[in-house]
mmCIF file of C-alpha atoms in Angstrom:
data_model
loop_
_atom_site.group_PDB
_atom_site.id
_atom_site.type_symbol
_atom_site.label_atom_id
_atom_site.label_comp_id
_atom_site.label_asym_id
_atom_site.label_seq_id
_atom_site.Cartn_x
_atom_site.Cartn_y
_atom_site.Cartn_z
ATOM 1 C CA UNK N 1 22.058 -6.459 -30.319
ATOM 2 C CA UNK N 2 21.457 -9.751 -28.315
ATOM 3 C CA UNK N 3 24.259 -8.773 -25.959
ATOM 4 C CA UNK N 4 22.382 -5.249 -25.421
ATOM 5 C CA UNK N 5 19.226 -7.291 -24.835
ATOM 6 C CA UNK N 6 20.394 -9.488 -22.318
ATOM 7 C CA UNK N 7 22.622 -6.871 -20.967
ATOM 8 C CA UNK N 8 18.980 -4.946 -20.362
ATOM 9 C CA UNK N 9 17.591 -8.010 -18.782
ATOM 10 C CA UNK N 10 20.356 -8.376 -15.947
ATOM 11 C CA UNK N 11 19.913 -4.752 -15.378
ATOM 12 C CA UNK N 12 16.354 -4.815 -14.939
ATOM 13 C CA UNK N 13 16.312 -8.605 -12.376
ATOM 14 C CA UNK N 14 18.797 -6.119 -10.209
ATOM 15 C CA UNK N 15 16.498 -3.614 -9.907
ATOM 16 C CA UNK N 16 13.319 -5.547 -9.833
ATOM 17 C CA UNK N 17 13.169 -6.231 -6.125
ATOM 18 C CA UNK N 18 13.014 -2.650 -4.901
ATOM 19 C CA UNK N 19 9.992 -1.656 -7.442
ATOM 20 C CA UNK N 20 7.752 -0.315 -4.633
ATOM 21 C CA UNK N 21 4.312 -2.823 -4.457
ATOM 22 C CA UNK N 22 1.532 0.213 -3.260
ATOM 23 C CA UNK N 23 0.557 2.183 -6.251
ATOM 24 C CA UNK N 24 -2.351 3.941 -8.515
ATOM 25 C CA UNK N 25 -4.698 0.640 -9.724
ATOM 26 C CA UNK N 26 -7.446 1.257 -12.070
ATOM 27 C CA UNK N 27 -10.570 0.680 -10.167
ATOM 28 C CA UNK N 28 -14.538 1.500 -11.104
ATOM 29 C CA UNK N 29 -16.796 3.063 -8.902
ATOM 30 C CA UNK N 30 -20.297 2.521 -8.738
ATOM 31 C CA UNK N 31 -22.443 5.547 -7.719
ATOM 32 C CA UNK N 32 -26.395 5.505 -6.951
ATOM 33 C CA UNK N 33 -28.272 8.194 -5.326
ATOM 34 C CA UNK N 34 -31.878 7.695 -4.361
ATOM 35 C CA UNK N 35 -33.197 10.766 -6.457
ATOM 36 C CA UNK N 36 -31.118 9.323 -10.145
ATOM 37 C CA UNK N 37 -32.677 6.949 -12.512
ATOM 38 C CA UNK N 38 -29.176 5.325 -13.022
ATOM 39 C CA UNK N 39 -26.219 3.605 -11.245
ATOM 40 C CA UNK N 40 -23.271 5.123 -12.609
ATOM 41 C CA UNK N 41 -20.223 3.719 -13.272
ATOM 42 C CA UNK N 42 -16.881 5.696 -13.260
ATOM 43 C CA UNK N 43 -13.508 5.008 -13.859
ATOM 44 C CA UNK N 44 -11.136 6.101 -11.327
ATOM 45 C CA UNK N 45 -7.542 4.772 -9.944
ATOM 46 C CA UNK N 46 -7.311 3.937 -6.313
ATOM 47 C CA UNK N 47 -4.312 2.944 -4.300
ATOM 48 C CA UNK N 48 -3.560 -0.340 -3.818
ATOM 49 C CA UNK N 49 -1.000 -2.877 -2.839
ATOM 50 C CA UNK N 50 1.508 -4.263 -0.006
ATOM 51 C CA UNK N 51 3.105 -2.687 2.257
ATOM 52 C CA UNK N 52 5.835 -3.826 5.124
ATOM 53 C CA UNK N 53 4.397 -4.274 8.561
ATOM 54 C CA UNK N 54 6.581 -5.600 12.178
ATOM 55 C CA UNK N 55 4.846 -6.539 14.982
ATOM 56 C CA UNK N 56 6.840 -5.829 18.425
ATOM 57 C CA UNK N 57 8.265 -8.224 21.097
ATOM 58 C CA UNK N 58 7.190 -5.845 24.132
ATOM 59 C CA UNK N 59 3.817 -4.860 22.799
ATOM 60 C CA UNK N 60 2.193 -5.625 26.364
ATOM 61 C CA UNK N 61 4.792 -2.978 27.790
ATOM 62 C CA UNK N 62 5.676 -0.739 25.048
ATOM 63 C CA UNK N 63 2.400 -1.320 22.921
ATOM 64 C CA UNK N 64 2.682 0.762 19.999
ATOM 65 C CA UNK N 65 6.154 2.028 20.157
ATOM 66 C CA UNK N 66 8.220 -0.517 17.961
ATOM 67 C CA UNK N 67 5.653 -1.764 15.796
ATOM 68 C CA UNK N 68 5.318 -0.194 11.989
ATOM 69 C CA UNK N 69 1.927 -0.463 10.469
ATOM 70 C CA UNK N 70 1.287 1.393 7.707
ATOM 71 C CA UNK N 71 -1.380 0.994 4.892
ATOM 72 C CA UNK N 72 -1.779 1.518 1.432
ATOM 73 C CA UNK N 73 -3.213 4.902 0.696
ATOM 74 C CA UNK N 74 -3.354 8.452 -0.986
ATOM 75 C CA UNK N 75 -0.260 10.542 -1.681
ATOM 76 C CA UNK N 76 -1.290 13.143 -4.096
ATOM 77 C CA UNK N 77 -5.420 13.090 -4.543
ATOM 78 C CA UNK N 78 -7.268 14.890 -7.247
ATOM 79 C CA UNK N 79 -10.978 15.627 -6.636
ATOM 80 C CA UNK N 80 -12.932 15.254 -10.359
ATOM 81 C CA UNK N 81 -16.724 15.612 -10.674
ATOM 82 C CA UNK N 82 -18.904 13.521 -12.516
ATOM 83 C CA UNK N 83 -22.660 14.936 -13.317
ATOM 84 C CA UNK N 84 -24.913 11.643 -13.145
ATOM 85 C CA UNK N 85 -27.506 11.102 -15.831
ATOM 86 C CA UNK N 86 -31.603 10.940 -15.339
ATOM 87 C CA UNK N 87 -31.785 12.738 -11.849
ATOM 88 C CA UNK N 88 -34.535 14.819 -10.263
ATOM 89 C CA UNK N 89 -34.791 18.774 -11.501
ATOM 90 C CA UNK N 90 -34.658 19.860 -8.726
ATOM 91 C CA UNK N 91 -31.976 17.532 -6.868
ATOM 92 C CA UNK N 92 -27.730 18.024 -7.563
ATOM 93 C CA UNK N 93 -26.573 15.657 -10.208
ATOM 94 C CA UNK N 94 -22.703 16.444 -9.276
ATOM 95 C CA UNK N 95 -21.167 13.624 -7.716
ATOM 96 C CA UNK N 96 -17.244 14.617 -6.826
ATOM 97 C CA UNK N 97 -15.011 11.806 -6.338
ATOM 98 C CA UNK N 98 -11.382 11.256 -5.349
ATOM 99 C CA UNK N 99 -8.584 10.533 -8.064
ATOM 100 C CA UNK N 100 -5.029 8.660 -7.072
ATOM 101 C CA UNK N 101 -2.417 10.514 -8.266
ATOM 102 C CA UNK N 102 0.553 9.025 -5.984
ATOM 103 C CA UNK N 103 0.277 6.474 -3.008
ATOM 104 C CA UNK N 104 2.645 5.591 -0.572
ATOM 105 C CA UNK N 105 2.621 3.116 2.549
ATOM 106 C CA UNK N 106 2.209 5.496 5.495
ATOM 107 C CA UNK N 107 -0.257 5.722 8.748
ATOM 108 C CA UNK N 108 -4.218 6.380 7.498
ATOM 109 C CA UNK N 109 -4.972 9.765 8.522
ATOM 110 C CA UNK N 110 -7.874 10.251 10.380
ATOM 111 C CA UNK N 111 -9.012 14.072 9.549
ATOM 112 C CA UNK N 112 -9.150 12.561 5.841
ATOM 113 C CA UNK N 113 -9.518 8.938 5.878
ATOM 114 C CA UNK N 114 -12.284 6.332 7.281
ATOM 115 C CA UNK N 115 -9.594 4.311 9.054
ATOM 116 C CA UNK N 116 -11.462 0.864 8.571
ATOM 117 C CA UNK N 117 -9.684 -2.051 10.900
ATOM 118 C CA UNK N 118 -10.560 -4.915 8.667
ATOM 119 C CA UNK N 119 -10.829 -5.653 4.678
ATOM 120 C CA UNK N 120 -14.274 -5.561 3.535
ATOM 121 C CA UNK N 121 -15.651 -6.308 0.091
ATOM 122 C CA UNK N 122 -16.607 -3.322 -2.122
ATOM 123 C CA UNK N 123 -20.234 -3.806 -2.211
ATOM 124 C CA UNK N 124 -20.532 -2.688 -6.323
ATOM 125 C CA UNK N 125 -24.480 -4.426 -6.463
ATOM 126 C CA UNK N 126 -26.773 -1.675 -8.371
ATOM 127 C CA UNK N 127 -30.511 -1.747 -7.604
ATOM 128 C CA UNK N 128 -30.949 0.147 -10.852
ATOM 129 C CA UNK N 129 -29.628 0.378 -14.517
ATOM 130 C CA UNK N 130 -26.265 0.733 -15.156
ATOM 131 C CA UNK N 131 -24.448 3.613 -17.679
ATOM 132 C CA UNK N 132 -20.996 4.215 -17.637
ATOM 133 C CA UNK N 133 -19.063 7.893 -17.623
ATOM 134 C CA UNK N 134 -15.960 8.228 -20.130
ATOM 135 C CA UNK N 135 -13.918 11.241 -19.197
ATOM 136 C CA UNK N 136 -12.302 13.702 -22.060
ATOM 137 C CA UNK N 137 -9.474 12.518 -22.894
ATOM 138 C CA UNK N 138 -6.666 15.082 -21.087
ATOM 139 C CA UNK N 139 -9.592 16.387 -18.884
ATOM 140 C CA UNK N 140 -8.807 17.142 -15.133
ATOM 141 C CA UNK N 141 -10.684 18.019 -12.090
ATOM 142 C CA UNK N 142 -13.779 19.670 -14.545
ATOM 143 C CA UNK N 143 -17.237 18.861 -14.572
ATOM 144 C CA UNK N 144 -17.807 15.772 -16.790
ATOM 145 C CA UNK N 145 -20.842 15.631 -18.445
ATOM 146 C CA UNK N 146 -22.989 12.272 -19.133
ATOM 147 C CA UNK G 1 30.193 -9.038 -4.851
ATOM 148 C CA UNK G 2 32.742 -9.218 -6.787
ATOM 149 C CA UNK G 3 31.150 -11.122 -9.568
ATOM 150 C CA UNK G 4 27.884 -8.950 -9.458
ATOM 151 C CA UNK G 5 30.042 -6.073 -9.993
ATOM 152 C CA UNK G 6 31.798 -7.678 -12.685
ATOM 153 C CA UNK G 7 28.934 -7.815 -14.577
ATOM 154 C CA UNK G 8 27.071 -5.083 -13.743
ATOM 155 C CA UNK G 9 30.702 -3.673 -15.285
ATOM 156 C CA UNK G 10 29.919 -5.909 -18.431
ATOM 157 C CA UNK G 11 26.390 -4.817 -18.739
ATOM 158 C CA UNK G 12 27.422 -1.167 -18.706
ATOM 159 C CA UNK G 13 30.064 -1.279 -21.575
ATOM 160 C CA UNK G 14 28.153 -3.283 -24.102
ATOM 161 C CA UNK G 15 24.857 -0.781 -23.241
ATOM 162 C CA UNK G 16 26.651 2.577 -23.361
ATOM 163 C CA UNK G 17 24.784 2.924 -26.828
ATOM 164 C CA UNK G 18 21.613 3.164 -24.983
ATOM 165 C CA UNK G 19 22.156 4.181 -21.358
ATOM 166 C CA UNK G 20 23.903 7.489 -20.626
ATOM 167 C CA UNK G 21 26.774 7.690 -17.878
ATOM 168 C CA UNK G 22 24.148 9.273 -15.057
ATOM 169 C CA UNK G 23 21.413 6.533 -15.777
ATOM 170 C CA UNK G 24 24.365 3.500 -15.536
ATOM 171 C CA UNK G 25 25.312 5.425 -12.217
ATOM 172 C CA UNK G 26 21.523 5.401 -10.753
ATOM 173 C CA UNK G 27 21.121 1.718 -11.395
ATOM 174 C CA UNK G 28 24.422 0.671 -9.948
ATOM 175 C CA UNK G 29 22.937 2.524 -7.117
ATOM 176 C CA UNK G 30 19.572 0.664 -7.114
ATOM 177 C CA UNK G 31 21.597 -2.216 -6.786
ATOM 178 C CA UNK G 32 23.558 -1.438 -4.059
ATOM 179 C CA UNK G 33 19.977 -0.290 -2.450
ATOM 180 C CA UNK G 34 19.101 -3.897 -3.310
ATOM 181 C CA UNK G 35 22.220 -5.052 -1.322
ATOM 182 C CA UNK G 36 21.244 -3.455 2.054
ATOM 183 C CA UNK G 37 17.940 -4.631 1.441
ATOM 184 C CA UNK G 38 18.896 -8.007 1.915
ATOM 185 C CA UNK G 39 19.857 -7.001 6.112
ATOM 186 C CA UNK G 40 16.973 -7.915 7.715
ATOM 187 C CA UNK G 41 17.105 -5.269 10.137
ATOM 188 C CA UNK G 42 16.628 -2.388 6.924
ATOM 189 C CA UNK G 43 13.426 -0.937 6.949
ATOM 190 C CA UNK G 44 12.512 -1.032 3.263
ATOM 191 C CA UNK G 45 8.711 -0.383 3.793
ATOM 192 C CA UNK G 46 8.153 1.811 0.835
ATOM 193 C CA UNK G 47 10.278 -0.878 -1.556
ATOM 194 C CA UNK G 48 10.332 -4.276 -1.616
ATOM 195 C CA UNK G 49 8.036 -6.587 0.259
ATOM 196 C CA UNK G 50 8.746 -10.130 1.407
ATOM 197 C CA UNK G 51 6.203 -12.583 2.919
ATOM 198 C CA UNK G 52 4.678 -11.580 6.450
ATOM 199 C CA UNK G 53 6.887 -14.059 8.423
ATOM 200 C CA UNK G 54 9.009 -15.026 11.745
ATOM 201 C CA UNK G 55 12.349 -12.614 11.403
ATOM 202 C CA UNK G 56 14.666 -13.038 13.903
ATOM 203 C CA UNK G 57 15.293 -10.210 16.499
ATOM 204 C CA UNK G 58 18.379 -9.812 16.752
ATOM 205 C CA UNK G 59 18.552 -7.578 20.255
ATOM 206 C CA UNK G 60 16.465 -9.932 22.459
ATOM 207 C CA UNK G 61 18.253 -13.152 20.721
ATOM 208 C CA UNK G 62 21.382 -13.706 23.448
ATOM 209 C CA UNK G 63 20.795 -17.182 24.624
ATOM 210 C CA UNK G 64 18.077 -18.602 22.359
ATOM 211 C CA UNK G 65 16.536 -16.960 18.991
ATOM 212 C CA UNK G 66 13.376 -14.872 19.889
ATOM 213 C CA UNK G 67 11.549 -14.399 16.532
ATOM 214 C CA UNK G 68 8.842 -11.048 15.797
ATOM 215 C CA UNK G 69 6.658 -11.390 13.092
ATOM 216 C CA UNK G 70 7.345 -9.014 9.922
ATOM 217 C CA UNK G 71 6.627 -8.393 6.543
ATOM 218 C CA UNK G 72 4.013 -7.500 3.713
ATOM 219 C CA UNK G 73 0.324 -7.154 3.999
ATOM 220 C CA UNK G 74 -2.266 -6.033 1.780
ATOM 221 C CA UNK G 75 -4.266 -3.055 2.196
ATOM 222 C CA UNK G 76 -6.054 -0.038 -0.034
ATOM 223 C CA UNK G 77 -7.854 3.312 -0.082
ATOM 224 C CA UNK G 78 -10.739 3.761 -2.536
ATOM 225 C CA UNK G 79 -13.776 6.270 -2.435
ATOM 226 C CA UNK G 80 -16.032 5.877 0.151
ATOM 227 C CA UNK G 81 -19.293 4.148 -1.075
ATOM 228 C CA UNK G 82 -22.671 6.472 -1.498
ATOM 229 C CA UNK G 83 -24.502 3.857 0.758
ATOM 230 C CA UNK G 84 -21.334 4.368 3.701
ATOM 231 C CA UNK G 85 -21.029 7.513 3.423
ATOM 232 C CA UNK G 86 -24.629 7.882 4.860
ATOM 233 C CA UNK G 87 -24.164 6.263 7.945
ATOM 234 C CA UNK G 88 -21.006 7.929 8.913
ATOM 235 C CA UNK G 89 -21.509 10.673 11.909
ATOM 236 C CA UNK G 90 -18.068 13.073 10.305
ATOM 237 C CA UNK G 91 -18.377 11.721 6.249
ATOM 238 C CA UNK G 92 -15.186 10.716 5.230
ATOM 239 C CA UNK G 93 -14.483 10.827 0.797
ATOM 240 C CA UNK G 94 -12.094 8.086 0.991
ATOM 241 C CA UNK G 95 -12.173 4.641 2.728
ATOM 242 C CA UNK G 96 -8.531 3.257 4.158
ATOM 243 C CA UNK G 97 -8.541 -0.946 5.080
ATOM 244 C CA UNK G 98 -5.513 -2.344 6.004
ATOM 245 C CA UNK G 99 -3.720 -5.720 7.777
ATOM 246 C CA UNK G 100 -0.728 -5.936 8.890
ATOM 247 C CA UNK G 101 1.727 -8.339 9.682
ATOM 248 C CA UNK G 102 0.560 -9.665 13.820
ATOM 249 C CA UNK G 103 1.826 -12.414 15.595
ATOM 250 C CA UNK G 104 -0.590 -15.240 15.606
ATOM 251 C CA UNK G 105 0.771 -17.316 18.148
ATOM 252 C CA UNK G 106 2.858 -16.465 20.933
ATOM 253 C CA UNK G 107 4.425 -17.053 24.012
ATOM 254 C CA UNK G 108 6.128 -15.039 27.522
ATOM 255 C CA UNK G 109 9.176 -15.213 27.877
ATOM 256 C CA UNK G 110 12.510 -13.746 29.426
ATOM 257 C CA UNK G 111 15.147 -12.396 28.226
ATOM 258 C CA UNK G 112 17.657 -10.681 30.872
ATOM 259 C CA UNK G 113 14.877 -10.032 33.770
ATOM 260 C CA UNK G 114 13.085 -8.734 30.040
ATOM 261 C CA UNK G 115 9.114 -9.858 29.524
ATOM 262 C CA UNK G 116 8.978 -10.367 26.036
ATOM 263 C CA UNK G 117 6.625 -12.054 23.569
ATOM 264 C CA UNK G 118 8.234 -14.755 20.839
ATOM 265 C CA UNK G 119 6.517 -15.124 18.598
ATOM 266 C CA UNK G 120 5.756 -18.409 16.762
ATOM 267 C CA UNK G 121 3.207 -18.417 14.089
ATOM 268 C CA UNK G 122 2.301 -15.002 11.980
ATOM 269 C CA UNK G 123 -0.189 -13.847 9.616
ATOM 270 C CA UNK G 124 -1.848 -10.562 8.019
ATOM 271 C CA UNK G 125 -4.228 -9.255 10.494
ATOM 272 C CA UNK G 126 -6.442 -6.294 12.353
ATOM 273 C CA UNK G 127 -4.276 -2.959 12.784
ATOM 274 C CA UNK G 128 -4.352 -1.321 15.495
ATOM 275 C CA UNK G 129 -1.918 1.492 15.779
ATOM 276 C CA UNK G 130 -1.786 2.744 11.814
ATOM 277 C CA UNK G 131 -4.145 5.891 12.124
ATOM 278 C CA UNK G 132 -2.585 8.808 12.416
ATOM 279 C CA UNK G 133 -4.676 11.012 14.748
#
């Protein structure tokens, strides 16, 4: 038993080092809209994580040609919707929202992505009250309800 | 090698009561994976990540070493806030930020009638040629 055990342990410190670093993170997103009593706060996962980068010798010549930049982002995406609570009759309480399935390091694509060029802080400050959405368990891509 | 093998070989007979023949191949495969990962020159950006750091490039390095920065950076994609989404002229759902490994410091140089760039100090910066247009 103690030999299987450490047996197991070997196995996994060879593996270890090429356990890819960009993947799904649990992250909570903070929603207001102007014409909703509440800031709502939903549970998503987001990609997030390291990913190798070279910088090129000829970049004055050559510019991008051998350098590899790639970022952190969405493989697979699954769109859910979330209706927020306490809004106007007359307004649309659906807010839809982007799920990480997958990630993978790759170039940002632009017809999808806001390609951003530097790290900013995820400005999560609510001017109103804040209620949290729990989806079914099992549920995907339906309308949740508050 | 020799000794890794050897008890990778160990490993594999005293767990054959709870690893099947394919799963003891795929892992003596991740290893060798891990092997060729060790080259410098192996591109191994969607596995493991070391340190954004001088590497040495081996082409331009004849006479003297000529170093290029490389290595991880930290970056992320998340939902595009309510409040940013409302300034944007084409709104985008998701929000990509990124840095990536940049030389710091460097200085011209040649290298066989070659202008090139060594680079001496590195660190996690702006990217500039990651979008994919």
């Amino acid at each position: 038993m103690e030999t299987s055990v450490f047996s197991c342990w070997v196995l996994f410190l060879l593996i270890y080092p090429v356990v890819p670093m960009c993947l799904p993170t649990e992250f909570t997103l903070f929603v207001e809209k102007p014409e909703c009593d509440y800031c709502v706060a939903i549970n998503t996962t987001i990609c997030m994580g390291v990913c190798f980068t070279r910088d090129s010798n000829m970049r004055d010549i050559f510019r991008s040609r051998f350098v590899v930049q790639r970022s952190c982002t969405y493989d697979k995406v699954e769109y859910r919707t979330a209706i927020l609570p306490g809004c106007a009759i007359d307004s649309n309480p659906a807010y839809t929202y982007p799920v990480a399935i997958s990630c993978h390091c790759g170039a940002c694509r632009t017809d999808r992505d806001e390609c951003t060029l530097r790290l900013n802080s995820y400005d999560a400050n609510c001017a109103k009250p804040v209620r949290r959405v729990y989806p079914y368990p099992g549920q995907s891509n339906y309308m949740i309800p508050f | 090698i020799c000794l890794f093998v050897s008890i990778l070989q160990v490993s594999a007979v005293t767990t054959m009561g709870c690893l099947k023949s394919a799963a003891v191949t795929l892992l003596l495969l991740f290893f060798l994976l891990n092997v060729a990962d060790s080259y410098p020159n192996f591109d191994s950006s969607s596995m493991s990540c070391g340190e954004c750091s001088l590497g040495l490039n081996r082409v331009f390095s004849r006479d003297r070493p000529i170093y290029q920065c490389m290595g991880c950076c930290f970056s992320r994609a998340y939902p595009t806030p309510q409040t940013a989404m409302q300034t944007m002229a084409i709104p985008k759902n998701i929000t990509s930020e990124a840095t990536c490994c940049v030389a710091k410091h460097s200085y011209e140089t040649k290298v066989d009638d070659i202008t090139v760039r060594n680079h001496t100090e590195c660190h996690c910066s702006t990217c500039y040629y990651h979008k994919l247009i």
